[in-house]
Coordinates of C-alpha atoms and ligand atoms in Angstrom, one line a residue:
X4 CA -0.5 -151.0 26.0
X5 CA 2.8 -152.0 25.5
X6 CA 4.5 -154.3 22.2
X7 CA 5.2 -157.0 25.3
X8 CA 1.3 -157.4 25.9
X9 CA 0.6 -158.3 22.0
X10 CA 1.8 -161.7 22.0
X11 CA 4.8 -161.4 19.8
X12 CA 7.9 -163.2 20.2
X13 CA 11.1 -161.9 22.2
X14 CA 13.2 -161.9 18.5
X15 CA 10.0 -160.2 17.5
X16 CA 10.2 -157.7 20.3
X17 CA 14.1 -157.2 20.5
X18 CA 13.7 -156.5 16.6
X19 CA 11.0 -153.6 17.3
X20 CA 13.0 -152.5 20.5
X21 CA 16.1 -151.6 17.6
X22 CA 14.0 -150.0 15.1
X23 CA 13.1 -147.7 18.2
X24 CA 9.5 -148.0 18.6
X25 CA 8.4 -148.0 22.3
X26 CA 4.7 -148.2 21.8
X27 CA 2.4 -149.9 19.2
X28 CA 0.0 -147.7 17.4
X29 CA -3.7 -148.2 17.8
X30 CA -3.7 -150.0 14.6
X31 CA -0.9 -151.8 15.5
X32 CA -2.7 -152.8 19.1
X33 CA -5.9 -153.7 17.6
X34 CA -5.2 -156.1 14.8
X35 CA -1.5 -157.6 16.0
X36 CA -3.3 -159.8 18.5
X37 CA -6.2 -160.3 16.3
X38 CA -3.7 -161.6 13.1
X39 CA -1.8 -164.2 15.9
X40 CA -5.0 -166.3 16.2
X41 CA -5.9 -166.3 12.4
X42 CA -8.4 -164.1 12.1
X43 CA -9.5 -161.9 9.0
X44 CA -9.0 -158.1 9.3
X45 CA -10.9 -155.2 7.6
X46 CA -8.4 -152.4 8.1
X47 CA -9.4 -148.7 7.4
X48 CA -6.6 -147.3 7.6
X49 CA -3.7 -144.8 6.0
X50 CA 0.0 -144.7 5.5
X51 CA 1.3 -143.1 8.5
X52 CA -0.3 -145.2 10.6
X53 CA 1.6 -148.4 11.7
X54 CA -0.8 -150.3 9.4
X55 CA 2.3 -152.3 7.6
X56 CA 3.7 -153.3 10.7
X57 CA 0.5 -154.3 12.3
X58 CA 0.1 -157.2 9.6
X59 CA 4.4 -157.4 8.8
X60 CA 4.8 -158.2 12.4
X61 CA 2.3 -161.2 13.2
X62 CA 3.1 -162.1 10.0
X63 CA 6.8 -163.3 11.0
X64 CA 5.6 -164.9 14.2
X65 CA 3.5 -167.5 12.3
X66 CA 5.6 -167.7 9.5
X67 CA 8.7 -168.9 11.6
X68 CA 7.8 -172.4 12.0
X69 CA 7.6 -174.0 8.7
X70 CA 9.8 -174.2 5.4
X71 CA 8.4 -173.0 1.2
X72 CA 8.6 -175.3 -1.1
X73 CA 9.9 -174.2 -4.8
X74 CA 7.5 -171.8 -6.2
X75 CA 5.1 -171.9 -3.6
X76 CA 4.9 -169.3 -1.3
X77 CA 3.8 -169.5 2.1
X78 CA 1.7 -166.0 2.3
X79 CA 1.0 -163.0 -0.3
X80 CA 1.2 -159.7 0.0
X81 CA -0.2 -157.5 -2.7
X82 CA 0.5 -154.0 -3.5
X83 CA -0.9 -151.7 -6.2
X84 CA 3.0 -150.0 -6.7
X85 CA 6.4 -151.2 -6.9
X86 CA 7.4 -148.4 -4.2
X87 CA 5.5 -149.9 -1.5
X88 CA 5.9 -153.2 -2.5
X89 CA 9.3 -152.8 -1.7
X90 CA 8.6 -150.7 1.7
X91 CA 6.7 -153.5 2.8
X92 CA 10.0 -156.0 1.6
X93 CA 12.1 -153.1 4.0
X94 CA 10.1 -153.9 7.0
X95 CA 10.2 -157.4 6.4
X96 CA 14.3 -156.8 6.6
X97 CA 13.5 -154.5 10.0
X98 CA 11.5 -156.7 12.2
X99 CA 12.8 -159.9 10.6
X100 CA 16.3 -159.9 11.4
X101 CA 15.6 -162.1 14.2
X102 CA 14.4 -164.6 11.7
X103 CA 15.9 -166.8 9.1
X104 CA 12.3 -166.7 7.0
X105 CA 13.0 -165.0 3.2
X106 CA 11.0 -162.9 1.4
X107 CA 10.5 -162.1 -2.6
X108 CA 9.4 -159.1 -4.4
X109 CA 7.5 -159.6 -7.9
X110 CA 6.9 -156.5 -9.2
X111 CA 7.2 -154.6 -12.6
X112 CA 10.1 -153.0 -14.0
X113 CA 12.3 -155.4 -12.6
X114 CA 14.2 -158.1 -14.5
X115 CA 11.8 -161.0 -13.8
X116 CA 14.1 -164.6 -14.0
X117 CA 15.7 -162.9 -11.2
X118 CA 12.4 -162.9 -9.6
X119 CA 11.4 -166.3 -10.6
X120 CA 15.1 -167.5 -9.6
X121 CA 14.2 -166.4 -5.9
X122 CA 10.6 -168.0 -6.4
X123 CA 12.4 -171.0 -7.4
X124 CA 14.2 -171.3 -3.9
X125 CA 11.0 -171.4 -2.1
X126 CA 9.5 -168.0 -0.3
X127 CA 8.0 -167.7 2.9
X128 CA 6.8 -163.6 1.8
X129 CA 5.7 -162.8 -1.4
X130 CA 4.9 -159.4 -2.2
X131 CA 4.0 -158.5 -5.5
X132 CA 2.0 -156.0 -7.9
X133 CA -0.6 -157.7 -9.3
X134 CA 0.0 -157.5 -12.8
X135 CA 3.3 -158.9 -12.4
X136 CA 2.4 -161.8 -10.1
X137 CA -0.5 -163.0 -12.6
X138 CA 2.0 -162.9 -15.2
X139 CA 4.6 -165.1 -13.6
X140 CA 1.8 -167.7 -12.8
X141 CA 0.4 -167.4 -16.3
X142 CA 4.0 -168.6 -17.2
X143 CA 3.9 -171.5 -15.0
X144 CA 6.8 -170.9 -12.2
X145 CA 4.1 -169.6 -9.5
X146 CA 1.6 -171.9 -7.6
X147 CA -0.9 -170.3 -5.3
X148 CA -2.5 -173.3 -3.1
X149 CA 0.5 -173.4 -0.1
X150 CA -0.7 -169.1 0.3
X151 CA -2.2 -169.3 4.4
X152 CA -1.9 -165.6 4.6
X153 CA -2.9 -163.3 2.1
X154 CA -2.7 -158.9 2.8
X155 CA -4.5 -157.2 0.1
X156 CA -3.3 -153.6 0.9
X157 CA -4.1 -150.2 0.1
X158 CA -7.5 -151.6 -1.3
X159 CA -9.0 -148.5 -2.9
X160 CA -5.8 -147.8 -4.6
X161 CA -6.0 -150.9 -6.2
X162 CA -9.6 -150.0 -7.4
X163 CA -8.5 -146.6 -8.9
X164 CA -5.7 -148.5 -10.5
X165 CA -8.2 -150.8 -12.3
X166 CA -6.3 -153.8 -10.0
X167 CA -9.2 -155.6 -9.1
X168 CA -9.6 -158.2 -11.9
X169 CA -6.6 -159.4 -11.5
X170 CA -7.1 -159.4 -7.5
X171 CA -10.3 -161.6 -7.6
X172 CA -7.9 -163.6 -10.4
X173 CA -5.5 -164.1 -8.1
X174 CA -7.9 -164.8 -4.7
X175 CA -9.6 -167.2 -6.8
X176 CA -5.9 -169.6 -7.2
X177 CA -5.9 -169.5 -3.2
X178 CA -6.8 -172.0 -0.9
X179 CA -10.3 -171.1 0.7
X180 CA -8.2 -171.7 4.3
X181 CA -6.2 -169.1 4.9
X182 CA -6.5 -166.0 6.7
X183 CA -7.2 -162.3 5.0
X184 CA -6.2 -159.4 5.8
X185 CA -7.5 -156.7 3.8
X186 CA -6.2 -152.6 4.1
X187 CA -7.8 -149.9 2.4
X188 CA -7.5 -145.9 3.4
X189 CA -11.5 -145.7 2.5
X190 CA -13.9 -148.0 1.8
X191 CA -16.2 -147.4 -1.1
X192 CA -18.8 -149.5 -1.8
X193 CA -16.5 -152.1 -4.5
X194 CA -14.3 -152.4 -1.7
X195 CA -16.9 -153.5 1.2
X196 CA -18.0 -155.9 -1.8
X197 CA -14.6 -157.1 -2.2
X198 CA -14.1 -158.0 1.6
X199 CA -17.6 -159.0 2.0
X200 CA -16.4 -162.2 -0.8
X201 CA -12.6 -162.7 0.4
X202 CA -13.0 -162.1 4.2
X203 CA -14.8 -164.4 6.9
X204 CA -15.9 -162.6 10.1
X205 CA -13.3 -160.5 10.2
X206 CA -12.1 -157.8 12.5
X207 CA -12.9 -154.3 11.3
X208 CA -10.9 -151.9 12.4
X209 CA -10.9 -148.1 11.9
X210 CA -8.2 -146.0 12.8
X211 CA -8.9 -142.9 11.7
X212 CA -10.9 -140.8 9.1
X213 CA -9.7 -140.0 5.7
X214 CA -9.0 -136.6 5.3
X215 CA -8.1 -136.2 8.7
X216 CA -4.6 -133.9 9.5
X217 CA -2.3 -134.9 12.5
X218 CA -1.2 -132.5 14.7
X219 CA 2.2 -132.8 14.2
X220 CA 2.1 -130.4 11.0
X221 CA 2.9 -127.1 10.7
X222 CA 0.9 -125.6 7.7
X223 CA 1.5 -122.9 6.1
X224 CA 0.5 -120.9 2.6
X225 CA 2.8 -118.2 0.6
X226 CA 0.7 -116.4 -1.4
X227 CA 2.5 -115.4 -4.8
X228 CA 0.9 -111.9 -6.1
X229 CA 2.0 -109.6 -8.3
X230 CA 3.7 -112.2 -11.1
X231 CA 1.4 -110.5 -13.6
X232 CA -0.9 -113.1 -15.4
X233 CA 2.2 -114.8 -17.7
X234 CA 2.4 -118.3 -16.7
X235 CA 6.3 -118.5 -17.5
X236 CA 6.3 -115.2 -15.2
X237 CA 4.3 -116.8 -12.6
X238 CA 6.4 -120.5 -12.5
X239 CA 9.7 -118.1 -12.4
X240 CA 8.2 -116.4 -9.2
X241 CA 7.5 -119.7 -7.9
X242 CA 10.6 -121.2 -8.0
X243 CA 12.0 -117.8 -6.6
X244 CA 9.8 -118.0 -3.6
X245 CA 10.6 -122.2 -3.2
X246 CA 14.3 -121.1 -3.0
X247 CA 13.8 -118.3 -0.1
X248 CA 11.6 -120.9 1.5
X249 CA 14.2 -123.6 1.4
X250 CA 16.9 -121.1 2.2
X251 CA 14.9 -119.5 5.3
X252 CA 13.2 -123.4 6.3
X253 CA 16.5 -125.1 6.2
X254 CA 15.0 -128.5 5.9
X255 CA 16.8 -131.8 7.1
X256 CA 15.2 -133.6 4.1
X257 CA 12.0 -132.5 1.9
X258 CA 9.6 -133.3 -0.5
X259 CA 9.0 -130.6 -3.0
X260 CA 5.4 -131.5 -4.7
X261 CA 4.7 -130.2 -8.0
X262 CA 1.2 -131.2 -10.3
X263 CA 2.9 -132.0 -13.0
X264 CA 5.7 -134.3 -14.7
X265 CA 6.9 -131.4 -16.5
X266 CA 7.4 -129.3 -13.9
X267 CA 9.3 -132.1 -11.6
X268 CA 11.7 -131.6 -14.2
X269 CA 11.7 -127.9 -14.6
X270 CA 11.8 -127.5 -10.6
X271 CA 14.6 -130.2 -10.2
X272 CA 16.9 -128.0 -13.0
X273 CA 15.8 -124.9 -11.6
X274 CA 17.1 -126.3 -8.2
X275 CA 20.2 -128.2 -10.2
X276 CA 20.9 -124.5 -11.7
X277 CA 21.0 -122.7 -8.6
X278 CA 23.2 -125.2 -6.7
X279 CA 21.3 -127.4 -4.7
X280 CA 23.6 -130.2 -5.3
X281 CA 21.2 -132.8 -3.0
X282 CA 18.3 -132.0 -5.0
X283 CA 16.6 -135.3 -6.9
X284 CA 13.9 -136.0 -8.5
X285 CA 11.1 -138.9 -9.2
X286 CA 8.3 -139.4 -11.5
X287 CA 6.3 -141.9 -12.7
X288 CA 8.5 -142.0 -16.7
X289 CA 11.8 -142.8 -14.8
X290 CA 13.1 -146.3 -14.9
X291 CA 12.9 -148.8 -11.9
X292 CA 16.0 -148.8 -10.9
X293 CA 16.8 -145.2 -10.8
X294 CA 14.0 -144.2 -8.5
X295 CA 14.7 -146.9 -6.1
X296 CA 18.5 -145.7 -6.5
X297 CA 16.8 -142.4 -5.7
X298 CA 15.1 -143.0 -3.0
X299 CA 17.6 -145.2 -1.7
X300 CA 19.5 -141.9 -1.9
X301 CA 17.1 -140.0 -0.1
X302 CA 16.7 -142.0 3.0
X303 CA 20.7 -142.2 3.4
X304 CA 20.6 -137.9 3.4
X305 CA 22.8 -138.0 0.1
X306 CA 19.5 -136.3 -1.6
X307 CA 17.6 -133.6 1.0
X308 CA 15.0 -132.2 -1.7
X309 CA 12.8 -134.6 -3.4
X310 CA 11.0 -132.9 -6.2
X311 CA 7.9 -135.1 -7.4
X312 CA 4.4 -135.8 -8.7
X313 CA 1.8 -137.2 -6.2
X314 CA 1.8 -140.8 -8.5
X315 CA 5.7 -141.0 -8.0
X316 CA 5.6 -139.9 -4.3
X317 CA 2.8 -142.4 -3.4
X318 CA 3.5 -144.8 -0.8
X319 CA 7.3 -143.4 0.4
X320 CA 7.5 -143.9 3.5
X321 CA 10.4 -141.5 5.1
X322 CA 10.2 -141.5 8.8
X323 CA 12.2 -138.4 9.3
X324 CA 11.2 -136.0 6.7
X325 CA 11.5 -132.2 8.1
X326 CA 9.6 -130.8 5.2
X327 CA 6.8 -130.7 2.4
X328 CA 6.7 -128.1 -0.2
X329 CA 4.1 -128.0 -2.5
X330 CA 5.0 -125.7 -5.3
X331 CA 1.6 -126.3 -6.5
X332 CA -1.3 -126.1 -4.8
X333 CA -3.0 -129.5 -5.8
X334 CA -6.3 -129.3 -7.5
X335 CA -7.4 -132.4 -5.3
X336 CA -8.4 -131.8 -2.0
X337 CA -7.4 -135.2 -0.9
X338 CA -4.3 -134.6 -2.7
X339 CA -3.2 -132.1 -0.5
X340 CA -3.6 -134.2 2.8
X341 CA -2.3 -137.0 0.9
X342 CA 1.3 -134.8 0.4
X343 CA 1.3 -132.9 4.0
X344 CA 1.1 -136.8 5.5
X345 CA 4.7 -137.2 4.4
X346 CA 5.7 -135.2 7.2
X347 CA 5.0 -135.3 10.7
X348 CA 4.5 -139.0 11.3
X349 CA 4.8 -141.3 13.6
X350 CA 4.5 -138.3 16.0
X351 CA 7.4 -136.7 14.2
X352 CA 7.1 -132.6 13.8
X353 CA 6.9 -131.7 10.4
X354 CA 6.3 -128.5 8.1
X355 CA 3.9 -128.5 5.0
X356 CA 4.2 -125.3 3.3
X357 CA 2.1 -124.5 -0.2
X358 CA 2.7 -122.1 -2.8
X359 CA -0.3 -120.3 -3.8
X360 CA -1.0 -118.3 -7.1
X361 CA -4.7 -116.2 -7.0
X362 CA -5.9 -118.6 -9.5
X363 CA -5.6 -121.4 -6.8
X364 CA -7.9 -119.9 -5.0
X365 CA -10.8 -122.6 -5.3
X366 CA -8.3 -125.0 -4.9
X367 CA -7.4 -123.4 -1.4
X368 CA -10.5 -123.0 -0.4
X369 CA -12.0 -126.4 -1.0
X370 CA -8.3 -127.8 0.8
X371 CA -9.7 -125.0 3.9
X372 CA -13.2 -127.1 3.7
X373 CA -12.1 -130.2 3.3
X374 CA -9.5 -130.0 7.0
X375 CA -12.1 -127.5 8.7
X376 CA -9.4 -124.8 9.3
X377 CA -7.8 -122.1 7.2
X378 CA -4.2 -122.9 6.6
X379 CA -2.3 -119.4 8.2
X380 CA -0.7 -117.3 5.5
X381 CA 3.0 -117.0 5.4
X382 CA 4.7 -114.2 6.0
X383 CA 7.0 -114.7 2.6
X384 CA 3.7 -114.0 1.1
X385 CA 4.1 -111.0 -1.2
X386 CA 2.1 -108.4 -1.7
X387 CA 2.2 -107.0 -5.4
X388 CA 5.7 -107.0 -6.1
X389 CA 6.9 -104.3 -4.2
X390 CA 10.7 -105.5 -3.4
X391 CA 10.7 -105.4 0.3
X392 CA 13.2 -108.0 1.1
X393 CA 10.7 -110.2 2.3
X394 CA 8.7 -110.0 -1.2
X395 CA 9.0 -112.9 -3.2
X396 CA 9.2 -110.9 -6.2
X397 CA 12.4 -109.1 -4.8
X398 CA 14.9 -111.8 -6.3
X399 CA 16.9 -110.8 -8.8
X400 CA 16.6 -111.9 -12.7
X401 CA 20.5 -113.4 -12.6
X402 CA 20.1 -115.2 -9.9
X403 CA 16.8 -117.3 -11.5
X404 CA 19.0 -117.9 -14.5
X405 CA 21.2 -119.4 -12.5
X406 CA 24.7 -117.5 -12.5
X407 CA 27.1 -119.1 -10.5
X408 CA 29.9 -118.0 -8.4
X409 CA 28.0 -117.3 -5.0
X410 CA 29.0 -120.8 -3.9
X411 CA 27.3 -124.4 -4.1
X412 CA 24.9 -126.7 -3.4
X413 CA 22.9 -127.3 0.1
X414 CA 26.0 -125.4 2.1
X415 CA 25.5 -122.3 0.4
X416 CA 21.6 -122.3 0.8
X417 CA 22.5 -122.8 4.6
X418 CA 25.0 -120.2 4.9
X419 CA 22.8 -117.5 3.9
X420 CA 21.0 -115.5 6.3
X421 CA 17.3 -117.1 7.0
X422 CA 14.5 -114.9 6.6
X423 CA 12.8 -113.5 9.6
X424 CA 11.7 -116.1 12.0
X425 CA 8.1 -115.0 12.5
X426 CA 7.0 -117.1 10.0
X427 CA 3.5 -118.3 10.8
X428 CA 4.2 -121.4 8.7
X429 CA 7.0 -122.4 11.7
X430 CA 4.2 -122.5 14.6
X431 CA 2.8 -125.5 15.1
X432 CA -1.3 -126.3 13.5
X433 CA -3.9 -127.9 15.8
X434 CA -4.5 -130.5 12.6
X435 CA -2.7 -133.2 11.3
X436 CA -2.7 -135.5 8.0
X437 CA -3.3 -139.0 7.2
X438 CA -3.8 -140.2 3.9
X439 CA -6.8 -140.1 1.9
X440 CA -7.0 -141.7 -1.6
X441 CA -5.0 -139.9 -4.0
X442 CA -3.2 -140.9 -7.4
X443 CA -1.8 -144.3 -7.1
X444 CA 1.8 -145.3 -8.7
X445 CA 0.9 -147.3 -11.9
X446 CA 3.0 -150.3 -11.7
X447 CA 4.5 -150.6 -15.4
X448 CA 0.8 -152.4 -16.6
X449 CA -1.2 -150.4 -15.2
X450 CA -2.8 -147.0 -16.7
X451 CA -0.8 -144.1 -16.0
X452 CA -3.0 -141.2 -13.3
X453 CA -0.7 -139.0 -14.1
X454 CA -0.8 -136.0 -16.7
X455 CA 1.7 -137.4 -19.8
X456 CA 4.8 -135.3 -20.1
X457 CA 5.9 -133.7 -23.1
X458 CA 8.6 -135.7 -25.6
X459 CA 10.7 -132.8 -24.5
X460 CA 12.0 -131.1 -21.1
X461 CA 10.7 -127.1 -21.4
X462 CA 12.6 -124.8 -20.2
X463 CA 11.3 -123.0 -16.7
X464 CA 9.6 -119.8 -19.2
X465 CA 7.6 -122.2 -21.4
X466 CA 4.6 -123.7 -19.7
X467 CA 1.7 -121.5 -20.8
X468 CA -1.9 -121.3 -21.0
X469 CA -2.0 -123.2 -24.3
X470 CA -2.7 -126.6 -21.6
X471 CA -5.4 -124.9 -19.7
X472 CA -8.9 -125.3 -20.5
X473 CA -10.9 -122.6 -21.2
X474 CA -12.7 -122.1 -18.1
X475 CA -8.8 -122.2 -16.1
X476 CA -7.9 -119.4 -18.5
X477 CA -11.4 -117.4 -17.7
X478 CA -10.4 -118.1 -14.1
X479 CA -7.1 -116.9 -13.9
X480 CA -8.5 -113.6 -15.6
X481 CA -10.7 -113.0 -13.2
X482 CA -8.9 -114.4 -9.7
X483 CA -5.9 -112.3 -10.3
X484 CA -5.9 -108.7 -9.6
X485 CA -5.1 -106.5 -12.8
X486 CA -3.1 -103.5 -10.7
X487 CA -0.6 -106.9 -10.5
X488 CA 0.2 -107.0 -13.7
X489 CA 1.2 -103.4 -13.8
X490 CA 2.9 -103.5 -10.5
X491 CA 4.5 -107.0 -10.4
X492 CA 6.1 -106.8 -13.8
X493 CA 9.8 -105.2 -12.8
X494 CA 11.1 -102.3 -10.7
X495 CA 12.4 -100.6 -13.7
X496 CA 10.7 -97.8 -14.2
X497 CA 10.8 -96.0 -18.3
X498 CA 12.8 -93.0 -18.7
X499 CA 9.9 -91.0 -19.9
X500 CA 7.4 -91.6 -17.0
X501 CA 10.3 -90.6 -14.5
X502 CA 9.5 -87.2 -15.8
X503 CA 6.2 -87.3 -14.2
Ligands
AMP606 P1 3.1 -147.1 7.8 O1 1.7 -146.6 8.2 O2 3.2 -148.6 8.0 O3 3.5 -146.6 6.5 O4 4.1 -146.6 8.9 C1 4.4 -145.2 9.0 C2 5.7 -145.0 9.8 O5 5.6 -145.2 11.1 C3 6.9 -145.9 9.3 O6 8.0 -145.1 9.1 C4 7.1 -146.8 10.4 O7 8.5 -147.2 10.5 C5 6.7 -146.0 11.6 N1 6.1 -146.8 12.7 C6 5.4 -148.0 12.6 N2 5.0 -148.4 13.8 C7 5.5 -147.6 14.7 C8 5.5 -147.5 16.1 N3 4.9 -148.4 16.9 N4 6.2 -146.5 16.7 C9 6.8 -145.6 16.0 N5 6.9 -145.6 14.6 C10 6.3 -146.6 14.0

């Protein structure tokens, strides 16, 4: 099936010829022709997978006839965050420019008599947050009753966000006729409720499992032994190893995942420190404008390493992205497909490699259940801090402390020689990722899923134990192997002993 057999328009199709797409995806073939003649859809379906296209895209066709009045939008799409609010305002830009309709974005964090400025013009696309929309319509410049196409996407997101109050708020100010379209990557129970109240007879369309892994991703797992049991010790070794990976990898662009707030922070310095001068980072505390600035910076290429938290990576959409590095193993399962599916879309090859501690163990192994297939073990996995060259442990102490004069920034990692290219991470795995639920972006109203960072930025040595509960601490002590701690500590070896 071809784009020319959907029943789009030549601007339409000459717009999707430029942005390079040759075929539509199965979600994309399913609901396009489905949306044309007004009928509601139930999507199940990820990021990843063509979904915002497949309702973007009839969305301009039927919207090109017709003119918005002042503050009343002609159709409504609602997001749960700001980022893929303004993806979806992105592809309105891509597939529009054929077009002369306009679209609006109402969404927190933003200065809103801009917004309301644009509402006054008349809109033919809203897209909005919720909290933000109900807001602007409690104030009076927003009326709901000219809305003949409403997109309620990434459903279940909206539901973890505690969104859907001010959903069935919102639904209730539209006109019953109108068509719905309703997207969620899973469908719980509150969500079938939901569409069994807002849809009529729609179209349900599945495209494929949660928790599923595309076969465009590489997977791969260093395993980081012999750091001894001192969690400022073990972070140190991580960022050594995440360095060697980057410097051996040599990604075009990558996302570098860490658990929490405080460590995007320490990671990105780390990074800063050592001379990756195209290193950024995101998370959920920073203002607006500087994460889109960032990310704005990230698709151009003027930022290749993205370090972030699963909330403030949720939803970015970059096409091209070489790499994901997750410095942390996540303690979600559906976290872990959720980060690989940044890579490797849209039939794009992509690597996902993980940095392991043996206290992740049970986190690796319920990831291993979860896709049905171990993930293969690097070969930059070390093996009790023995220095081979290969051994994560082997980098020197200056070097984490960031001394300079070896040379700068993303040339320098490159010019260094790669390590061996038998790494099992590089070959490609039979699975591939699409996007189960994870943590949401809270749009500026909503509550926050992610851990709170200290007032403060800690330095690289200081997270410690003092965060973990009881039972982590029990289970560090008994995953990791106590000859490490002897081993793994340094190469030095006392005076006295070397009488021995
Ligand atoms: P989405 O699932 O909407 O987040 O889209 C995932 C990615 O696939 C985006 O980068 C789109 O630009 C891209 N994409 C959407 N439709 C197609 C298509 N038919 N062919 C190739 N890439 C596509």
């Amino acid at each position: 099936m071809s784009f020319s057999d959907l029943g789009l328009s030549d601007e339409l199709l000459k717009a999707i010829s430029d942005a390079g797409y040759t075929d539509p995806t199965p979600i994309q073939a399913q609901a396009i022709p489905q949306v044309l003649m007004g009928r509601d859809i139930l999507g199940c379906a990820q990021t990843g997978t063509g979904k915002t296209a497949s309702f973007t895209l009839p969305m301009i066709d039927i919207l090109a006839s017709g003119r918005a009045k002042a503050r009343m939008p002609r159709s409504l799409i609602l997001e749960p965050t700001r980022e893929l609010a303004a993806q979806v305002a992105d592809n309105f830009e891509i597939y529009g420019k054929y077009h002369k309709l306009n679209h609006a974005l109402l969404i927190g964090g933003e200065n809103m008599s801009e917004q309301i400025k644009r509402l006054e013009k008349g809109v033919d696309v809203l897209i909005a947050t919720p909290g933000r929309l109900m807001d602007v319509f409690d104030r009076g410049h927003l009326l709901l009753r000219d809305v003949k196409i409403l997109v309620i996407d990434e459903a279940d997101r909206m539901l973890d966000m505690g969104f859907i109050p001010d959903v069935e708020k919102i639904v209730s100010k539209l006109p019953q006729m109108r068509t719905t379209l309703l997207f969620s990557a899973t469908m719980p129970p509150e969500i079938k409720r939901l569409a069994d109240r807002f849809l009529i007879n729609p179209k349900e369309i599945t495209v494929s499992k949660p928790a599923t892994a595309a076969e465009t991703i590489a997977q791969g797992l260093v395993m980081v032994t012999g750091a001894g049991r001192d969690q400022a010790s073990i972070a140190k070794r991580k960022r050594e190893v995440l360095r060697k990976l980057i410097e051996r990898e040599q990604p075009k662009n990558a996302i570098i995942f860490c658990n929490r707030k405080r460590d995007v922070d320490v990671v990105y310095k780390s990074l800063e420190r050592h001379g990756y001068n195209t290193a950024a980072r995101l998370h959920g505390d920073m203002v607006q404008s500087v994460r889109m600035e960032t990310l704005a910076k990230f698709k151009s290429g003027d930022v290749t390493l993205l370090v972030c938290s699963d909330v403030a990576a949720r939803g970015l959409d970059i096409p091209l992205m070489s790499h994901v590095f997750n410095f942390d193993v996540p303690t979600h399962a559906d976290d872990y497909v959720h980060r690989i599916g940044r890579t490797g879309r849209a039939g794009h090859k992509g690597v996902a490699i993980s940095i392991a501690v043996p206290s992740d163990g049970k986190y690796v192994d319920a990831i291993e259940k979860l896709m049905g297939r171990p993930i293969e073990r690097d070969a930059m996995s070390s093996t009790g801090g023995s220095g081979s060259s290969d051994d994560a442990t082997s980098v020197p102490e200056k070097e984490e402390r960031g001394e300079r004069g070896r040379g700068r920034g993303r040339d320098r990692g490159r010019s260094r020689k790669p390590a061996p290219a038998d790494a099992k991470a590089a070959e490609p795995a039979p699975d591939a990722a699409a996007e189960p639920a994870a943590n949401a972006e809270p749009a500026q109203d909503a509550p926050k899923a992610e851990a709170p960072a200290p007032a403060a930025e800690e330095p690289a040595a200081k997270p410690s134990r003092a965060r973990k509960s009881r039972s982590d601490q029990r289970n560090d002590a008994g995953t990791m192997d106590d000859k490490d701690v002897v081993f793994g500590q340094s190469d030095q070896v006392p005076a006295f002993l070397k009488n021995f």
